[in-house]
Coordinates of C-alpha atoms in Angstrom, one line a residue:
M1 CA 1.4 -71.6 -69.9
Q2 CA 1.1 -68.6 -72.3
Q3 CA -1.6 -68.9 -75.0
K4 CA -0.6 -68.1 -78.6
I5 CA -2.0 -67.8 -82.1
V6 CA 0.2 -69.3 -84.8
I7 CA 0.3 -67.3 -88.1
L8 CA 1.6 -69.5 -90.9
D9 CA 3.4 -67.2 -93.4
F10 CA 2.9 -67.9 -97.1
G11 CA 5.0 -64.8 -98.1
S12 CA 2.5 -62.0 -97.9
Q13 CA 3.7 -58.4 -97.3
T14 CA 1.0 -58.0 -94.7
T15 CA 1.7 -61.1 -92.6
Q16 CA 3.5 -58.9 -90.0
L17 CA 0.5 -56.7 -89.9
I18 CA -1.7 -59.6 -89.0
G19 CA 0.7 -60.3 -86.1
R20 CA 0.5 -56.7 -84.9
R21 CA -3.3 -56.7 -85.0
V22 CA -3.4 -59.9 -82.9
R23 CA -0.9 -58.5 -80.4
E24 CA -3.1 -55.3 -80.2
L25 CA -5.7 -57.7 -78.8
D26 CA -3.4 -58.5 -75.9
T27 CA -2.7 -61.9 -77.3
F28 CA 0.7 -63.4 -78.0
C29 CA 1.2 -64.7 -81.6
E30 CA 4.1 -66.3 -83.5
I31 CA 4.7 -65.9 -87.2
L32 CA 6.2 -69.1 -88.6
P33 CA 7.0 -70.2 -92.2
Y34 CA 4.1 -72.0 -93.8
N35 CA 5.9 -75.4 -93.3
K36 CA 6.9 -75.0 -89.7
F37 CA 3.7 -75.6 -87.8
P38 CA 4.5 -76.7 -84.1
K39 CA 2.6 -79.9 -83.9
D40 CA 3.2 -80.7 -80.2
D41 CA 2.8 -77.2 -78.8
P42 CA -0.2 -77.2 -76.3
S43 CA -0.1 -73.4 -76.0
V44 CA -1.5 -72.9 -79.5
I45 CA -5.2 -71.9 -79.4
G46 CA -5.7 -71.0 -83.1
V47 CA -4.2 -70.8 -86.6
I48 CA -4.3 -68.1 -89.2
L49 CA -3.2 -68.7 -92.8
S50 CA -1.7 -65.6 -94.4
G51 CA -1.9 -64.3 -97.9
S52 CA 0.8 -65.0 -100.6
P53 CA 2.3 -63.6 -103.8
Y54 CA 1.6 -66.9 -105.4
S55 CA -1.5 -68.5 -107.0
V56 CA -2.6 -71.9 -105.6
H57 CA -2.1 -73.1 -109.2
D58 CA 1.6 -72.0 -109.4
P59 CA 4.0 -75.0 -109.4
E60 CA 6.1 -73.2 -106.8
A61 CA 3.1 -72.3 -104.6
F62 CA 3.5 -72.9 -100.8
K63 CA 1.5 -75.8 -99.4
V64 CA 0.8 -77.0 -95.9
D65 CA -0.6 -80.2 -94.5
L66 CA -4.0 -79.0 -93.2
S67 CA -4.5 -82.2 -91.2
Q68 CA -1.9 -81.0 -88.7
F69 CA -4.4 -78.5 -87.2
I70 CA -7.9 -78.7 -88.8
G71 CA -9.9 -80.8 -86.5
R72 CA -8.4 -79.6 -83.2
L73 CA -7.9 -75.9 -83.6
P74 CA -10.0 -73.0 -85.0
V75 CA -8.6 -71.9 -88.4
L76 CA -8.9 -68.6 -90.3
G77 CA -7.6 -68.4 -93.9
I78 CA -7.0 -64.9 -95.3
C79 CA -6.8 -64.3 -99.1
Y80 CA -4.4 -67.0 -100.3
G81 CA -5.1 -68.8 -97.1
A82 CA -8.8 -68.9 -98.0
Q83 CA -8.1 -70.0 -101.5
F84 CA -5.7 -72.7 -100.3
L85 CA -8.3 -74.0 -97.9
S86 CA -10.9 -74.1 -100.7
H87 CA -8.5 -75.6 -103.3
T88 CA -7.3 -78.3 -100.9
L89 CA -10.7 -79.3 -99.4
G90 CA -12.5 -79.8 -102.7
G91 CA -13.6 -76.3 -103.7
K92 CA -12.7 -74.5 -106.9
V93 CA -10.2 -71.6 -107.4
E94 CA -10.0 -70.0 -110.8
K95 CA -8.0 -67.2 -112.4
T96 CA -9.8 -64.0 -113.3
D97 CA -9.4 -61.7 -116.2
S98 CA -8.4 -58.9 -113.9
R99 CA -7.3 -58.6 -110.3
E100 CA -9.9 -57.9 -107.6
Y101 CA -8.1 -55.1 -105.9
G102 CA -9.2 -52.2 -103.7
R103 CA -12.2 -51.3 -101.6
A104 CA -15.4 -53.4 -101.6
H105 CA -18.4 -53.8 -99.4
L106 CA -20.0 -56.8 -97.8
E107 CA -23.5 -56.4 -99.2
S108 CA -24.6 -59.8 -98.0
I109 CA -23.4 -60.9 -94.6
D110 CA -24.4 -63.4 -92.0
L111 CA -24.5 -61.3 -88.8
S112 CA -25.3 -64.4 -86.7
N113 CA -22.0 -66.0 -87.5
P114 CA -19.5 -65.6 -84.7
L115 CA -16.8 -64.2 -87.1
F116 CA -19.1 -61.2 -87.9
K117 CA -20.4 -60.4 -84.5
G118 CA -20.7 -56.6 -84.2
F119 CA -20.5 -56.0 -88.0
E120 CA -22.6 -53.6 -90.0
K121 CA -24.2 -54.5 -93.2
G122 CA -22.3 -53.0 -96.1
S123 CA -19.0 -52.9 -94.1
Q124 CA -16.0 -51.9 -96.2
V125 CA -13.3 -54.5 -96.9
W126 CA -10.0 -54.5 -98.9
M127 CA -9.5 -57.0 -101.7
S128 CA -6.1 -57.9 -103.3
H129 CA -6.1 -61.1 -105.3
G130 CA -5.8 -62.4 -108.8
D131 CA -7.6 -65.7 -108.4
T132 CA -11.1 -66.0 -107.0
I133 CA -13.0 -68.9 -105.3
T134 CA -15.8 -69.9 -107.6
A135 CA -16.9 -72.9 -105.6
I136 CA -16.5 -73.6 -101.8
P137 CA -15.8 -77.1 -100.4
E138 CA -18.6 -79.5 -99.4
G139 CA -19.8 -78.8 -95.9
F140 CA -19.0 -75.1 -96.0
Q141 CA -21.5 -72.2 -96.2
V142 CA -21.1 -68.7 -97.6
I143 CA -21.4 -66.0 -94.9
G144 CA -20.3 -62.9 -96.8
S145 CA -20.5 -61.6 -100.3
T146 CA -19.5 -58.4 -102.1
K147 CA -21.0 -57.1 -105.4
D148 CA -18.3 -58.9 -107.4
V149 CA -17.2 -61.7 -105.1
K150 CA -19.8 -64.2 -104.1
N151 CA -17.6 -66.3 -101.8
A152 CA -16.0 -63.4 -100.0
A153 CA -16.3 -65.2 -96.7
F154 CA -17.3 -68.8 -95.9
W155 CA -17.1 -71.3 -93.0
C156 CA -17.6 -74.8 -91.9
A157 CA -19.2 -75.2 -88.5
P158 CA -17.8 -77.7 -86.0
G159 CA -18.5 -81.1 -87.6
K160 CA -17.0 -83.1 -90.4
V161 CA -14.7 -81.4 -92.9
Q162 CA -14.7 -83.5 -96.1
S163 CA -11.9 -83.7 -98.6
S164 CA -10.7 -86.0 -101.3
K165 CA -7.3 -86.0 -99.6
F166 CA -8.3 -86.5 -96.0
K167 CA -11.3 -86.7 -93.6
V168 CA -11.1 -85.4 -90.1
Q169 CA -13.7 -85.0 -87.3
S170 CA -13.5 -81.2 -86.5
S171 CA -14.4 -80.1 -83.0
K172 CA -13.5 -76.5 -84.1
G173 CA -14.8 -74.4 -87.0
V174 CA -12.9 -73.3 -90.1
W175 CA -13.3 -69.7 -91.5
A176 CA -12.0 -68.1 -94.7
V177 CA -12.1 -64.6 -96.1
Q178 CA -10.9 -63.4 -99.5
F179 CA -10.3 -59.9 -98.2
H180 CA -7.6 -58.6 -95.8
P181 CA -9.0 -57.9 -92.3
E182 CA -5.5 -56.8 -91.1
V183 CA -5.3 -53.7 -93.4
Y184 CA -6.4 -50.2 -92.5
H185 CA -9.0 -50.1 -95.3
T186 CA -11.0 -53.0 -93.9
L187 CA -12.8 -50.8 -91.5
Q188 CA -14.0 -53.5 -89.1
G189 CA -11.0 -55.7 -89.6
T190 CA -9.9 -55.4 -86.0
Q191 CA -13.4 -56.5 -84.9
L192 CA -13.2 -59.6 -87.2
L193 CA -9.8 -60.6 -85.7
K194 CA -11.1 -60.0 -82.2
N195 CA -14.1 -62.2 -82.9
F196 CA -11.7 -65.0 -84.1
V197 CA -8.9 -64.6 -81.6
V198 CA -10.9 -63.8 -78.4
D199 CA -14.4 -65.3 -78.9
I200 CA -13.7 -68.2 -81.2
C201 CA -10.1 -69.2 -80.0
G202 CA -10.7 -68.2 -76.4
S203 CA -7.8 -65.9 -75.8
T204 CA -7.7 -64.6 -72.2
Q205 CA -5.9 -61.5 -73.4
E206 CA -3.1 -61.6 -70.9
W207 CA -0.3 -60.4 -73.2
S208 CA 0.6 -56.8 -72.2
A209 CA 3.5 -54.4 -71.7
A210 CA 3.3 -54.9 -68.0
S211 CA 3.1 -58.7 -68.1
F212 CA 6.0 -58.7 -70.6
V213 CA 8.2 -56.6 -68.3
D214 CA 7.5 -58.7 -65.3
S215 CA 8.0 -62.1 -67.0
T216 CA 11.0 -60.9 -69.0
V217 CA 12.8 -59.5 -65.9
A218 CA 12.2 -62.7 -64.1
E219 CA 13.5 -64.7 -67.1
L220 CA 16.6 -62.5 -67.5
K221 CA 17.5 -62.9 -63.8
A222 CA 17.2 -66.7 -64.1
Q223 CA 19.1 -66.8 -67.4
L224 CA 21.9 -64.5 -66.6
G225 CA 22.3 -64.9 -62.8
N226 CA 25.4 -62.9 -61.7
D227 CA 27.0 -63.0 -65.2
R228 CA 28.4 -59.8 -66.8
V229 CA 26.6 -58.7 -69.9
I230 CA 27.7 -56.3 -72.7
L231 CA 25.2 -54.4 -74.8
G232 CA 25.9 -52.3 -77.9
L233 CA 23.8 -49.1 -77.9
S234 CA 22.8 -47.2 -81.0
G235 CA 20.8 -44.4 -79.4
G236 CA 17.6 -45.8 -80.9
V237 CA 14.5 -47.0 -79.1
D238 CA 15.2 -50.8 -79.5
S239 CA 18.6 -50.9 -77.9
S240 CA 17.7 -48.2 -75.3
V241 CA 14.6 -50.2 -74.1
A242 CA 16.7 -53.4 -74.1
A243 CA 19.3 -51.7 -71.9
V244 CA 16.7 -50.3 -69.4
L245 CA 15.1 -53.8 -69.2
L246 CA 18.4 -55.5 -68.6
N247 CA 19.4 -52.8 -66.1
K248 CA 16.2 -53.6 -64.2
A249 CA 17.1 -57.3 -64.1
I250 CA 20.8 -57.3 -63.5
G251 CA 21.8 -53.7 -62.6
K252 CA 25.6 -53.1 -62.4
N253 CA 26.4 -56.3 -64.2
L254 CA 25.3 -54.6 -67.5
T255 CA 27.9 -52.6 -69.4
C256 CA 26.8 -50.7 -72.5
I257 CA 29.0 -49.5 -75.3
F258 CA 28.0 -46.6 -77.5
V259 CA 30.2 -46.2 -80.6
D260 CA 30.1 -42.9 -82.5
H261 CA 31.0 -43.7 -86.2
G262 CA 30.8 -40.0 -87.0
M263 CA 27.6 -40.3 -89.0
L264 CA 25.0 -39.8 -86.3
R265 CA 22.7 -36.8 -86.3
K266 CA 23.9 -33.4 -85.2
N267 CA 25.0 -33.4 -81.6
E268 CA 23.4 -36.8 -81.2
F269 CA 26.3 -38.5 -79.5
Q270 CA 26.4 -36.2 -76.5
Q271 CA 22.6 -35.9 -76.2
V272 CA 22.2 -39.7 -76.1
M273 CA 25.0 -40.0 -73.6
D274 CA 23.3 -37.5 -71.4
D275 CA 20.0 -39.4 -71.7
Y276 CA 21.6 -42.7 -70.7
K277 CA 23.2 -41.0 -67.7
V278 CA 19.8 -39.9 -66.5
L279 CA 18.5 -43.5 -66.9
G280 CA 21.3 -44.7 -64.6
L281 CA 23.0 -46.9 -67.3
N282 CA 26.6 -47.8 -67.2
V283 CA 27.7 -46.6 -70.6
I284 CA 31.1 -46.4 -72.3
G285 CA 31.1 -43.8 -75.1
V286 CA 33.7 -44.3 -77.9
D287 CA 34.4 -41.7 -80.6
A288 CA 35.8 -43.7 -83.5
S289 CA 34.8 -41.3 -86.3
E290 CA 38.3 -40.9 -87.7
K291 CA 38.6 -44.6 -88.3
F292 CA 35.3 -44.8 -90.1
F293 CA 35.9 -41.8 -92.3
A294 CA 39.3 -43.1 -93.3
D295 CA 38.0 -46.6 -94.2
L296 CA 35.0 -45.1 -96.1
A297 CA 37.1 -42.6 -98.2
G298 CA 36.2 -42.9 -101.9
V299 CA 33.6 -45.6 -101.4
S300 CA 30.2 -44.9 -103.1
D301 CA 28.6 -48.3 -103.4
P302 CA 25.7 -48.5 -100.8
E303 CA 26.2 -52.2 -99.9
Q304 CA 30.0 -51.7 -99.6
K305 CA 29.4 -48.7 -97.3
R306 CA 27.2 -50.9 -95.1
K307 CA 29.7 -53.7 -94.9
I308 CA 32.6 -51.4 -94.1
I309 CA 30.6 -49.7 -91.3
G310 CA 29.5 -53.1 -90.0
R311 CA 33.1 -54.4 -90.0
D312 CA 34.5 -51.3 -88.4
F313 CA 31.8 -51.3 -85.8
V314 CA 32.6 -54.9 -84.8
E315 CA 36.3 -54.1 -84.6
V316 CA 35.8 -51.0 -82.3
F317 CA 33.1 -52.8 -80.2
N318 CA 35.4 -55.9 -79.8
A319 CA 38.3 -53.7 -78.7
E320 CA 36.2 -52.2 -75.9
A321 CA 34.4 -55.4 -75.0
K322 CA 37.7 -57.3 -74.5
K323 CA 38.5 -54.9 -71.7
I324 CA 35.6 -56.4 -69.8
T325 CA 37.4 -59.7 -69.2
D326 CA 34.6 -61.4 -67.2
A327 CA 31.7 -60.8 -69.7
K328 CA 29.8 -63.9 -70.7
W329 CA 26.9 -62.5 -72.7
L330 CA 26.3 -60.0 -75.6
A331 CA 22.9 -58.4 -75.5
Q332 CA 21.2 -56.9 -78.6
G333 CA 18.1 -54.9 -79.3
T334 CA 16.9 -57.3 -82.0
I335 CA 13.1 -57.2 -82.4
Y336 CA 10.7 -59.6 -84.0
P337 CA 10.5 -57.9 -87.5
D338 CA 14.3 -58.1 -87.7
R339 CA 14.2 -61.8 -87.3
I340 CA 11.2 -62.3 -89.6
E341 CA 12.8 -60.3 -92.4
S342 CA 16.1 -62.2 -92.0
L343 CA 14.3 -65.5 -92.3
N344 CA 12.2 -64.4 -95.3
I345 CA 10.8 -67.5 -97.0
T346 CA 11.4 -66.1 -100.5
G347 CA 15.2 -66.1 -99.8
K348 CA 15.7 -62.7 -101.4
V349 CA 17.9 -60.1 -99.7
I350 CA 17.1 -56.4 -100.4
K351 CA 19.9 -55.0 -98.2
S352 CA 22.0 -56.2 -95.3
H353 CA 20.4 -55.9 -91.9
H354 CA 22.6 -54.5 -89.2
N355 CA 20.8 -56.2 -86.3
V356 CA 20.9 -59.9 -87.2
G357 CA 23.9 -62.1 -87.8
G358 CA 26.4 -64.4 -86.3
L359 CA 28.5 -63.3 -83.4
P360 CA 32.2 -62.9 -84.0
K361 CA 33.9 -66.2 -82.9
E362 CA 36.7 -64.5 -81.0
M363 CA 34.2 -62.8 -78.7
N364 CA 33.2 -66.2 -77.2
L365 CA 30.0 -64.7 -75.8
Q366 CA 26.4 -66.1 -75.6
L367 CA 23.6 -64.0 -77.1
C368 CA 20.8 -62.4 -75.1
E369 CA 17.9 -60.7 -77.0
P370 CA 15.3 -59.6 -74.5
L371 CA 13.1 -57.9 -77.2
K372 CA 13.2 -60.7 -79.8
W373 CA 9.4 -61.3 -79.6
L374 CA 8.3 -57.6 -79.8
F375 CA 7.1 -55.5 -82.7
K376 CA 8.3 -51.8 -82.8
D377 CA 5.1 -50.4 -81.3
E378 CA 5.2 -53.0 -78.5
V379 CA 8.8 -51.9 -77.8
R380 CA 7.6 -48.4 -77.3
R381 CA 4.8 -49.6 -74.9
V382 CA 7.4 -51.5 -72.9
G383 CA 9.5 -48.3 -72.8
R384 CA 6.6 -46.4 -71.3
Q385 CA 6.0 -49.2 -68.8
L386 CA 9.6 -48.8 -67.7
G387 CA 9.2 -45.1 -67.2
M388 CA 11.6 -44.0 -70.0
P389 CA 11.4 -40.4 -71.3
E390 CA 9.0 -39.9 -74.2
H391 CA 11.6 -38.3 -76.5
L392 CA 13.6 -41.5 -76.4
I393 CA 10.6 -43.8 -76.9
T394 CA 9.2 -41.9 -79.9
R395 CA 12.4 -41.5 -81.7
H396 CA 12.1 -42.4 -85.4
P397 CA 13.9 -45.5 -86.7
F398 CA 17.4 -44.6 -87.8
P399 CA 19.7 -46.8 -90.0
G400 CA 22.6 -48.6 -88.3
P401 CA 25.1 -47.0 -90.8
G402 CA 23.6 -43.6 -90.0
L403 CA 23.9 -40.8 -92.4
A404 CA 26.3 -42.8 -94.6
V405 CA 23.4 -44.3 -96.4
R406 CA 21.6 -41.0 -96.7
I407 CA 24.5 -39.5 -98.7
L408 CA 24.4 -40.7 -102.3
G409 CA 28.0 -41.1 -103.2
D410 CA 31.3 -41.2 -101.2
I411 CA 31.5 -40.0 -97.6
T412 CA 33.5 -37.0 -96.4
P413 CA 33.3 -35.0 -93.1
E414 CA 32.1 -32.0 -95.0
K415 CA 29.2 -33.9 -96.6
V416 CA 28.2 -35.3 -93.3
R417 CA 28.3 -31.7 -91.8
I418 CA 26.0 -30.5 -94.6
L419 CA 23.5 -33.3 -94.1
Q420 CA 23.6 -33.0 -90.3
D421 CA 22.7 -29.3 -90.5
A422 CA 19.9 -29.9 -93.0
D423 CA 18.5 -32.8 -91.1
D424 CA 18.6 -30.9 -87.8
I425 CA 16.4 -28.1 -89.2
Y426 CA 14.0 -30.7 -90.7
I427 CA 13.6 -32.8 -87.6
R428 CA 13.4 -29.9 -85.3
G429 CA 10.7 -28.4 -87.5
L430 CA 8.7 -31.6 -87.5
R431 CA 8.8 -31.6 -83.7
E432 CA 7.7 -28.0 -83.4
Y433 CA 4.9 -28.0 -86.0
K434 CA 1.6 -29.0 -84.3
V435 CA -1.5 -30.2 -86.0
K436 CA -5.0 -30.8 -84.7
L437 CA -6.8 -34.0 -85.3
S438 CA -10.5 -34.9 -84.7
G439 CA -12.9 -37.7 -84.8
E440 CA -11.7 -41.2 -85.8
E441 CA -8.2 -39.9 -86.7
A442 CA -7.8 -38.6 -83.2
R443 CA -8.9 -41.9 -81.7
R444 CA -6.4 -43.8 -83.8
V445 CA -3.4 -41.7 -82.7
L446 CA -4.5 -42.0 -79.1
Q447 CA -4.9 -45.8 -79.4
A448 CA -1.4 -46.0 -81.0
G449 CA 0.1 -44.1 -77.9
V450 CA 1.1 -41.0 -79.8
P451 CA 2.0 -38.2 -77.3
T452 CA -0.5 -35.4 -77.4
V453 CA 0.0 -31.7 -76.6
N454 CA -3.6 -31.0 -76.0
C455 CA -6.3 -33.6 -75.6
Q456 CA -10.1 -32.9 -75.4
L457 CA -12.0 -36.1 -75.6
S458 CA -15.8 -36.3 -75.7
T459 CA -18.1 -39.2 -76.4
V460 CA -20.8 -36.8 -77.5
N461 CA -19.0 -34.1 -79.5
S462 CA -16.1 -34.5 -81.9
D463 CA -12.9 -35.5 -80.3
E464 CA -9.8 -33.3 -80.7
V465 CA -6.1 -33.9 -80.1
E466 CA -3.0 -31.8 -80.9
V467 CA 0.1 -33.7 -81.9
S468 CA 3.4 -32.8 -83.5
L469 CA 4.1 -33.7 -87.1
Y470 CA 7.1 -35.7 -85.9
D471 CA 4.9 -38.0 -83.8
Q472 CA 2.5 -38.7 -86.7
I473 CA 5.3 -39.9 -88.9
W474 CA 7.0 -43.3 -88.8
Q475 CA 10.3 -42.1 -90.2
A476 CA 11.8 -38.9 -91.6
G477 CA 15.2 -37.7 -92.7
V478 CA 17.1 -35.7 -95.3
I479 CA 19.0 -37.3 -98.3
L480 CA 22.0 -35.5 -99.7
L481 CA 22.4 -35.9 -103.4
S482 CA 26.1 -35.4 -103.3
K483 CA 26.7 -36.6 -106.8
V484 CA 24.4 -33.9 -108.2
R485 CA 25.0 -30.1 -108.3
S486 CA 22.3 -27.6 -109.4
V487 CA 22.4 -24.0 -110.4
G488 CA 21.0 -21.4 -108.0
V489 CA 21.0 -17.7 -107.3
M490 CA 21.8 -16.2 -103.9
G491 CA 21.9 -12.4 -103.8
D492 CA 23.3 -11.4 -107.1
E493 CA 25.7 -14.4 -107.3
R494 CA 25.3 -17.7 -109.2
T495 CA 25.7 -20.8 -107.0
Y496 CA 26.4 -24.4 -108.0
E497 CA 25.6 -26.5 -105.0
H498 CA 23.9 -29.7 -103.8
P499 CA 20.2 -30.5 -103.7
V500 CA 18.7 -32.3 -100.7
A501 CA 15.6 -34.4 -100.6
L502 CA 13.2 -34.5 -97.7
R503 CA 11.8 -37.9 -96.8
A504 CA 8.8 -38.6 -94.5
V505 CA 6.7 -41.7 -94.4
T506 CA 3.7 -43.1 -92.5
S507 CA 3.7 -46.8 -91.6
T508 CA 2.7 -49.3 -89.0
D509 CA 5.6 -51.8 -89.4
A510 CA 7.9 -50.5 -92.2
M511 CA 7.0 -53.4 -94.4
T512 CA 4.8 -51.0 -96.4
A513 CA 4.9 -47.2 -96.1
D514 CA 3.2 -44.2 -97.7
W515 CA 4.7 -40.8 -98.2
A516 CA 3.5 -38.3 -95.6
H517 CA 1.3 -35.5 -96.8
L518 CA 3.1 -32.7 -95.0
P519 CA 1.4 -29.2 -94.9
Y520 CA 2.6 -26.8 -97.6
D521 CA 3.4 -24.0 -95.2
F522 CA 5.6 -26.4 -93.2
M523 CA 7.6 -27.5 -96.3
A524 CA 7.9 -23.9 -97.4
K525 CA 9.3 -22.8 -94.0
V526 CA 11.8 -25.8 -93.8
S527 CA 12.9 -25.4 -97.4
N528 CA 13.6 -21.7 -96.9
E529 CA 15.5 -22.3 -93.6
I530 CA 17.7 -25.1 -95.1
I531 CA 18.7 -23.1 -98.1
N532 CA 19.4 -19.9 -96.1
K533 CA 21.3 -21.6 -93.2
V534 CA 23.0 -24.7 -94.6
R535 CA 26.2 -23.8 -96.6
G536 CA 26.4 -26.1 -99.6
V537 CA 22.7 -26.5 -100.3
N538 CA 20.7 -24.5 -102.8
R539 CA 17.7 -26.7 -103.6
V540 CA 15.2 -28.7 -101.6
C541 CA 13.0 -31.5 -103.0
Y542 CA 10.4 -33.8 -101.4
D543 CA 10.2 -37.5 -102.0
I544 CA 6.6 -38.6 -102.8
S545 CA 7.3 -42.3 -103.5
S546 CA 5.8 -45.1 -101.4
K547 CA 7.1 -48.5 -100.3
P548 CA 6.7 -50.6 -102.4
P549 CA 8.0 -50.0 -105.0
S550 CA 10.5 -47.7 -103.3
T551 CA 12.2 -48.3 -100.0
I552 CA 12.1 -45.9 -97.0
E553 CA 15.8 -45.2 -97.2
W554 CA 17.4 -44.3 -100.5
E555 CA 20.3 -46.7 -100.1

């Protein structure tokens, strides 16, 4: 039986990051809505309560029945989770005049407590809360304080947890921290989570890319038998890894369909088809660009463009799929964040997601999602475990509608041509430009599995690695501002052409993202090359907005 940590999601933007940190500890975890705790699941070894956009005093604040798990499982509350524990168990949570936000240091810390094993006094943490815990529940003890937050961390040892609402004999401890151990700026946050997940909860750390491949291939063989499976390929890492995994399980019974809607990157259709041939996949390539361009003519609204492309894709895909008359399954490269976002407990939709939705009824196929439990970085690890080429594994995420949502305004073949040419120069430049990293930064990129050109590691001297800009960035692309024209001068002539915006962000999960601080000499070179070589562009800008409040894509 596979062990797992349950993370109850109260709506925090960093809940997925908690999940990724736990998975990095080779431990399976499942993120569930705050009110969906699996009561009768013997595989659960611990519970983490996430942060939340709400205050515990808000009428609409999310609440969970703590008696479901306190008493039989170790519990860790983070930020709102800590405040909810205190508020529910008899402590006191009060609003403050100002938010406690940003870096802080644990000036007082109980290093003998199992949660803080291996910590250093004064360790940096990251605060982000409006309320603060002014009194902890009876039976709890403070184990960490910052200059401004007395009850930054507290716990109740195995024993009796007392509450005015319920009393329960606890054979496991309860821990709570008002800071966020999952974020980058809490420097020993991974150590804290390891202490909880491995030492306190008893994880055997058996979740890995190798174990996932072995168990998933076995499950797919049992699930699919000799049935025929159809998979829609996009050229991205998710669907590609799903295809190779399925091919390993069922071989010739897998048929892949790759639809070119005309808005892929420059020469991408043929390049991807060549890659799939090398991988030994059975792929049908369909050039349907004329249909997509015709149906998108004159359409400028971003959501309408997405819906038209989604509808046309289903029509084209169905037409090809129907030719495979004995197919019983449709496989998709859906990954865990796709499913979490689509089941967001706030109920708010920012934009349509191309990877999640109901199957067309006329297809009459069952759904197979071999990657549905994986985060993006885990998908890449699985791809490496399967022996896939690095350039496929490290490809940046690319929107399902392709360049259609990177053209602000209506879509024409000429606008796509302009954007493809500009994007090709930008992406090629990112791949060719190498940077040297040293020390802790070098160790982080190695831990993340970033491909290195030159690696000199030393435990004594400073570490040094050489990586491409492309592999340091989560996602990059060019935006064509086709509704805008700007004046320029080329030679002795006045031009009146389009500006383009370069976009590059760093991220771990795409839920939050920061704009990448690209070197000036790189941006100067790329800007000059785009303006000189791409007919129709006379100005290059760089987008320096982060998510939130912006999104990674412009549409």
